[in-house]
Amino acid sequence: MDMELTEAQQRLMETARRFLQNECPPKAVREEETTEAGFSPELWKKMAELGWLGLSLPEQYGGLGLGYVDLCILARELGRAICPSPFIPSVVLAAGAIAQAGSDKQKSEILPRIAGGQAVVAFAFQEESVFWDPRGLKTRATALDGGYSINGTKMFVEYANSADYFLVPARTSGEPPSAAGITIILVDARAPGIKLQPLSTMARDRQFRVTFEDVRAAATDVVGVIGEGWPALEKTIQSGAVTLSAYMVGASERIHEMAVEFAKQRVQYDRPIGSFQSIQHYLAQSITEIIGADTMTIYAAWSLDQGLP
């Protein structure tokens, strides 16, 4: 693959960096940590106006139809700003799964709202397990009155308090660790029986334990084929992991820049500490690892775009 950015990708990177430097400085990030939502709805709206929330969604549903490499270029800039937002859970994970497996009606109703910033969809996958695969899925969706009754607990659900919908993988049949019987269901966040418990994190981001107790969903809320949701989920999780990696690369690049600047300014023994060989070695090793991570991440995104493993 060609690792050089195209002209359009270069413009995307430069535009995103300028925008986030102005709209999402560290002071704003700290302020958002203290709010109930944990992110700025005003900034979210501006991101939608720039087309970012529909970057990888099909054009017919209000998106730009770009690929995972473009998505990672944007995510890298979001990471540089440590931008707090439901971008990965809602835009990459939930919208990605709906775009892959949803019905025409679901796509036409939900995807334009996500791309336009009018709807946030929380990705409620992980449970009280270390696994991000069928081994960890125990939540049940039992057929009832022409629809489903959902019971189970989901962990580390980001921005659940701001969600309009939950995308919930649940078992309509089968037992762990089988991938058979997993069904994806789109659940209205206002449905009776949903309970949210905030989880305290070191990063002060918004994560929740979400409990579903006899939560009802209609048969039309099933995303894809009943019992055959795992293939779409697997690709969705891969795309989320790659995008999150790009976000982390961006954050690491910015941290390295700050460390270099500090090494130039901090004086010890009447010399800037950046003049000491041990500090130089540490910074050189760090940027080497960051560049390697960036290369692997972009290659992984390109592989997804090409349909490769």
C-alpha positions as a Python dict, from the first residue, in 0.01 Angstrom:
ca = {
    (1, 'M'): (0, 0, 0),
    (2, 'D'): (101, 366, -49),
    (3, 'M'): (152, 525, 294),
    (4, 'E'): (145, 878, 153),
    (5, 'L'): (-176, 1070, 223),
    (6, 'T'): (-380, 1185, -73),
    (7, 'E'): (-443, 1555, -118),
    (8, 'A'): (-795, 1515, 20),
    (9, 'Q'): (-667, 1320, 322),
    (10, 'Q'): (-403, 1585, 389),
    (11, 'R'): (-674, 1854, 383),
    (12, 'L'): (-888, 1648, 621),
    (13, 'M'): (-599, 1618, 866),
    (14, 'E'): (-508, 1988, 850),
    (15, 'T'): (-869, 2104, 878),
    (16, 'A'): (-937, 1874, 1174),
    (17, 'R'): (-622, 1986, 1355),
    (18, 'R'): (-701, 2357, 1317),
    (19, 'F'): (-1063, 2308, 1414),
    (20, 'L'): (-985, 2105, 1726),
    (21, 'Q'): (-709, 2341, 1837),
    (22, 'N'): (-968, 2620, 1838),
    (23, 'E'): (-1278, 2433, 1952),
    (24, 'C'): (-1136, 2165, 2184),
    (25, 'P'): (-835, 2303, 2375),
    (26, 'P'): (-726, 2129, 2699),
    (27, 'K'): (-923, 2380, 2909),
    (28, 'A'): (-1247, 2285, 2730),
    (29, 'V'): (-1172, 1914, 2776),
    (30, 'R'): (-1129, 1965, 3151),
    (31, 'E'): (-1454, 2159, 3169),
    (32, 'E'): (-1647, 1886, 2987),
    (33, 'E'): (-1519, 1628, 3239),
    (34, 'T'): (-1733, 1802, 3503),
    (35, 'T'): (-2057, 1809, 3301),
    (36, 'E'): (-2329, 1546, 3316),
    (37, 'A'): (-2303, 1459, 2946),
    (38, 'G'): (-1923, 1443, 2947),
    (39, 'F'): (-1900, 1602, 2603),
    (40, 'S'): (-2009, 1923, 2434),
    (41, 'P'): (-2337, 1902, 2235),
    (42, 'E'): (-2237, 2227, 2063),
    (43, 'L'): (-1906, 2078, 1948),
    (44, 'W'): (-2086, 1758, 1844),
    (45, 'K'): (-2319, 1966, 1625),
    (46, 'K'): (-2022, 2143, 1464),
    (47, 'M'): (-1857, 1806, 1396),
    (48, 'A'): (-2178, 1696, 1224),
    (49, 'E'): (-2179, 2013, 1010),
    (50, 'L'): (-1824, 1930, 898),
    (51, 'G'): (-1946, 1587, 786),
    (52, 'W'): (-1733, 1402, 1041),
    (53, 'L'): (-2019, 1202, 1193),
    (54, 'G'): (-2103, 1052, 856),
    (55, 'L'): (-1748, 1024, 725),
    (56, 'S'): (-1760, 648, 659),
    (57, 'L'): (-2137, 610, 612),
    (58, 'P'): (-2292, 563, 266),
    (59, 'E'): (-2376, 885, 82),
    (60, 'Q'): (-2738, 781, 38),
    (61, 'Y'): (-2781, 800, 416),
    (62, 'G'): (-2620, 1139, 465),
    (63, 'G'): (-2259, 1020, 484),
    (64, 'L'): (-1948, 1091, 279),
    (65, 'G'): (-1879, 730, 182),
    (66, 'L'): (-1509, 742, 274),
    (67, 'G'): (-1299, 451, 399),
    (68, 'Y'): (-1138, 339, 722),
    (69, 'V'): (-807, 508, 641),
    (70, 'D'): (-989, 843, 626),
    (71, 'L'): (-1169, 755, 948),
    (72, 'C'): (-838, 686, 1119),
    (73, 'I'): (-688, 1014, 998),
    (74, 'L'): (-975, 1197, 1168),
    (75, 'A'): (-960, 978, 1480),
    (76, 'R'): (-588, 1052, 1513),
    (77, 'E'): (-663, 1423, 1527),
    (78, 'L'): (-943, 1366, 1779),
    (79, 'G'): (-688, 1181, 1989),
    (80, 'R'): (-438, 1467, 1969),
    (81, 'A'): (-703, 1689, 2128),
    (82, 'I'): (-826, 1413, 2364),
    (83, 'C'): (-1166, 1516, 2230),
    (84, 'P'): (-1441, 1375, 2455),
    (85, 'S'): (-1730, 1256, 2240),
    (86, 'P'): (-1932, 944, 2150),
    (87, 'F'): (-1757, 933, 1812),
    (88, 'I'): (-1626, 577, 1833),
    (89, 'P'): (-1922, 408, 2010),
    (90, 'S'): (-2193, 584, 1809),
    (91, 'V'): (-2039, 670, 1470),
    (92, 'V'): (-1793, 383, 1425),
    (93, 'L'): (-1943, 92, 1621),
    (94, 'A'): (-2321, 137, 1630),
    (95, 'A'): (-2361, 312, 1294),
    (96, 'G'): (-2114, 71, 1138),
    (97, 'A'): (-2316, -230, 1251),
    (98, 'I'): (-2642, -78, 1128),
    (99, 'A'): (-2485, 12, 793),
    (100, 'Q'): (-2365, -348, 753),
    (101, 'A'): (-2663, -545, 874),
    (102, 'G'): (-2961, -312, 918),
    (103, 'S'): (-3279, -314, 713),
    (104, 'D'): (-3338, -41, 455),
    (105, 'K'): (-3586, 119, 694),
    (106, 'Q'): (-3339, 118, 984),
    (107, 'K'): (-3064, 261, 767),
    (108, 'S'): (-3283, 537, 623),
    (109, 'E'): (-3423, 633, 964),
    (110, 'I'): (-3121, 600, 1195),
    (111, 'L'): (-2805, 664, 990),
    (112, 'P'): (-2899, 1017, 871),
    (113, 'R'): (-2976, 1111, 1231),
    (114, 'I'): (-2637, 984, 1347),
    (115, 'A'): (-2459, 1162, 1062),
    (116, 'G'): (-2651, 1480, 1136),
    (117, 'G'): (-2576, 1473, 1508),
    (118, 'Q'): (-2942, 1430, 1606),
    (119, 'A'): (-2902, 1081, 1755),
    (120, 'V'): (-2644, 906, 1970),
    (121, 'V'): (-2643, 526, 1974),
    (122, 'A'): (-2457, 353, 2258),
    (123, 'F'): (-2282, 26, 2174),
    (124, 'A'): (-2382, -209, 2457),
    (125, 'F'): (-2164, -512, 2390),
    (126, 'Q'): (-1931, -606, 2675),
    (127, 'E'): (-2067, -788, 2978),
    (128, 'E'): (-1919, -900, 3310),
    (129, 'S'): (-1647, -1089, 3128),
    (130, 'V'): (-1296, -1023, 2996),
    (131, 'F'): (-1396, -1133, 2645),
    (132, 'W'): (-1496, -920, 2345),
    (133, 'D'): (-1628, -1218, 2152),
    (134, 'P'): (-1915, -1473, 2178),
    (135, 'R'): (-1766, -1623, 2495),
    (136, 'G'): (-1871, -1313, 2688),
    (137, 'L'): (-2227, -1274, 2557),
    (138, 'K'): (-2493, -1403, 2797),
    (139, 'T'): (-2769, -1138, 2773),
    (140, 'R'): (-3094, -1302, 2662),
    (141, 'A'): (-3364, -1184, 2424),
    (142, 'T'): (-3667, -1409, 2464),
    (143, 'A'): (-3944, -1412, 2204),
    (144, 'L'): (-4259, -1264, 2357),
    (145, 'D'): (-4582, -1124, 2209),
    (146, 'G'): (-4439, -1089, 1862),
    (147, 'G'): (-4127, -914, 1989),
    (148, 'Y'): (-3855, -974, 2247),
    (149, 'S'): (-3796, -937, 2619),
    (150, 'I'): (-3432, -852, 2696),
    (151, 'N'): (-3261, -943, 3022),
    (152, 'G'): (-2895, -897, 3108),
    (153, 'T'): (-2621, -658, 3214),
    (154, 'K'): (-2382, -467, 2991),
    (155, 'M'): (-2060, -313, 3121),
    (156, 'F'): (-1850, -9, 3026),
    (157, 'V'): (-2120, 134, 2798),
    (158, 'E'): (-1987, 473, 2691),
    (159, 'Y'): (-2219, 774, 2697),
    (160, 'A'): (-2519, 563, 2793),
    (161, 'N'): (-2668, 865, 2970),
    (162, 'S'): (-2674, 1062, 2643),
    (163, 'A'): (-2795, 779, 2419),
    (164, 'D'): (-3115, 784, 2218),
    (165, 'Y'): (-3076, 412, 2142),
    (166, 'F'): (-2874, 114, 2259),
    (167, 'L'): (-2737, -136, 2010),
    (168, 'V'): (-2761, -459, 2209),
    (169, 'P'): (-2616, -797, 2105),
    (170, 'A'): (-2818, -1065, 2285),
    (171, 'R'): (-2873, -1437, 2259),
    (172, 'T'): (-3200, -1550, 2107),
    (173, 'S'): (-3066, -1905, 2117),
    (174, 'G'): (-2749, -2097, 2200),
    (175, 'E'): (-2498, -2062, 2480),
    (176, 'P'): (-2145, -1921, 2512),
    (177, 'P'): (-1897, -1970, 2353),
    (178, 'S'): (-2102, -2038, 2039),
    (179, 'A'): (-2136, -1756, 1787),
    (180, 'A'): (-2467, -1903, 1671),
    (181, 'G'): (-2782, -1751, 1817),
    (182, 'I'): (-2649, -1397, 1866),
    (183, 'T'): (-2896, -1130, 1755),
    (184, 'I'): (-2842, -754, 1732),
    (185, 'I'): (-3133, -546, 1863),
    (186, 'L'): (-3181, -169, 1850),
    (187, 'V'): (-3341, -63, 2178),
    (188, 'D'): (-3503, 272, 2256),
    (189, 'A'): (-3304, 424, 2544),
    (190, 'R'): (-3631, 541, 2705),
    (191, 'A'): (-3781, 191, 2721),
    (192, 'P'): (-3899, 81, 3066),
    (193, 'G'): (-3668, -158, 3251),
    (194, 'I'): (-3333, 5, 3161),
    (195, 'K'): (-3119, 105, 3459),
    (196, 'L'): (-2793, 301, 3440),
    (197, 'Q'): (-2516, 292, 3700),
    (198, 'P'): (-2221, 530, 3645),
    (199, 'L'): (-1875, 373, 3665),
    (200, 'S'): (-1586, 572, 3806),
    (201, 'T'): (-1281, 580, 3579),
    (202, 'M'): (-935, 736, 3606),
    (203, 'A'): (-999, 925, 3283),
    (204, 'R'): (-1332, 1061, 3411),
    (205, 'D'): (-1502, 956, 3088),
    (206, 'R'): (-1869, 854, 3084),
    (207, 'Q'): (-1903, 477, 3124),
    (208, 'F'): (-2198, 290, 3269),
    (209, 'R'): (-2325, -45, 3384),
    (210, 'V'): (-2654, -86, 3195),
    (211, 'T'): (-2906, -339, 3324),
    (212, 'F'): (-3192, -462, 3107),
    (213, 'E'): (-3485, -608, 3304),
    (214, 'D'): (-3768, -734, 3084),
    (215, 'V'): (-3700, -457, 2832),
    (216, 'R'): (-3933, -494, 2536),
    (217, 'A'): (-3828, -460, 2174),
    (218, 'A'): (-4030, -515, 1858),
    (219, 'A'): (-3943, -772, 1595),
    (220, 'T'): (-3871, -480, 1360),
    (221, 'D'): (-3595, -365, 1599),
    (222, 'V'): (-3378, -664, 1508),
    (223, 'V'): (-3074, -551, 1308),
    (224, 'G'): (-2997, -817, 1047),
    (225, 'V'): (-3095, -1182, 1063),
    (226, 'I'): (-3215, -1335, 1390),
    (227, 'G'): (-2940, -1550, 1541),
    (228, 'E'): (-2682, -1451, 1278),
    (229, 'G'): (-2549, -1123, 1416),
    (230, 'W'): (-2192, -1226, 1494),
    (231, 'P'): (-2030, -1171, 1148),
    (232, 'A'): (-2145, -806, 1145),
    (233, 'L'): (-2040, -761, 1507),
    (234, 'E'): (-1697, -909, 1444),
    (235, 'K'): (-1620, -666, 1162),
    (236, 'T'): (-1765, -381, 1367),
    (237, 'I'): (-1541, -461, 1664),
    (238, 'Q'): (-1236, -481, 1436),
    (239, 'S'): (-1314, -139, 1287),
    (240, 'G'): (-1365, 3, 1636),
    (241, 'A'): (-1033, -137, 1757),
    (242, 'V'): (-849, 11, 1459),
    (243, 'T'): (-1016, 350, 1501),
    (244, 'L'): (-945, 358, 1874),
    (245, 'S'): (-583, 270, 1797),
    (246, 'A'): (-563, 575, 1569),
    (247, 'Y'): (-709, 791, 1847),
    (248, 'M'): (-441, 657, 2085),
    (249, 'V'): (-165, 719, 1830),
    (250, 'G'): (-278, 1081, 1802),
    (251, 'A'): (-278, 1121, 2180),
    (252, 'S'): (69, 962, 2199),
    (253, 'E'): (206, 1198, 1931),
    (254, 'R'): (83, 1499, 2127),
    (255, 'I'): (222, 1364, 2455),
    (256, 'H'): (561, 1317, 2288),
    (257, 'E'): (557, 1675, 2157),
    (258, 'M'): (479, 1800, 2507),
    (259, 'A'): (761, 1588, 2653),
    (260, 'V'): (1011, 1724, 2400),
    (261, 'E'): (908, 2081, 2478),
    (262, 'F'): (938, 2014, 2852),
    (263, 'A'): (1285, 1863, 2800),
    (264, 'K'): (1395, 2188, 2631),
    (265, 'Q'): (1262, 2407, 2912),
    (266, 'R'): (1328, 2207, 3229),
    (267, 'V'): (1671, 2291, 3369),
    (268, 'Q'): (1867, 2061, 3600),
    (269, 'Y'): (2234, 2103, 3694),
    (270, 'D'): (2230, 2430, 3498),
    (271, 'R'): (2139, 2253, 3173),
    (272, 'P'): (1811, 2174, 2992),
    (273, 'I'): (1736, 1808, 3065),
    (274, 'G'): (1699, 1752, 2689),
    (275, 'S'): (2076, 1783, 2663),
    (276, 'F'): (2123, 1465, 2869),
    (277, 'Q'): (2179, 1156, 2659),
    (278, 'S'): (1946, 938, 2866),
    (279, 'I'): (1654, 1176, 2802),
    (280, 'Q'): (1739, 1192, 2432),
    (281, 'H'): (1739, 811, 2410),
    (282, 'Y'): (1405, 792, 2589),
    (283, 'L'): (1242, 1043, 2354),
    (284, 'A'): (1395, 882, 2045),
    (285, 'Q'): (1272, 537, 2148),
    (286, 'S'): (925, 675, 2222),
    (287, 'I'): (876, 842, 1883),
    (288, 'T'): (1006, 528, 1709),
    (289, 'E'): (737, 322, 1881),
    (290, 'I'): (469, 581, 1805),
    (291, 'I'): (558, 592, 1435),
    (292, 'G'): (552, 212, 1427),
    (293, 'A'): (209, 207, 1589),
    (294, 'D'): (84, 467, 1341),
    (295, 'T'): (212, 261, 1046),
    (296, 'M'): (48, -58, 1176),
    (297, 'T'): (-280, 122, 1242),
    (298, 'I'): (-301, 276, 895),
    (299, 'Y'): (-210, -61, 741),
    (300, 'A'): (-486, -229, 943),
    (301, 'A'): (-735, 36, 827),
    (302, 'W'): (-624, -12, 465),
    (303, 'S'): (-670, -388, 505),
    (304, 'L'): (-1028, -333, 623),
    (305, 'D'): (-1091, -107, 322),
    (306, 'Q'): (-955, -381, 91),
    (307, 'G'): (-1157, -656, 256),
    (308, 'L'): (-843, -827, 381),
    (309, 'P'): (-797, -996, 721),
}
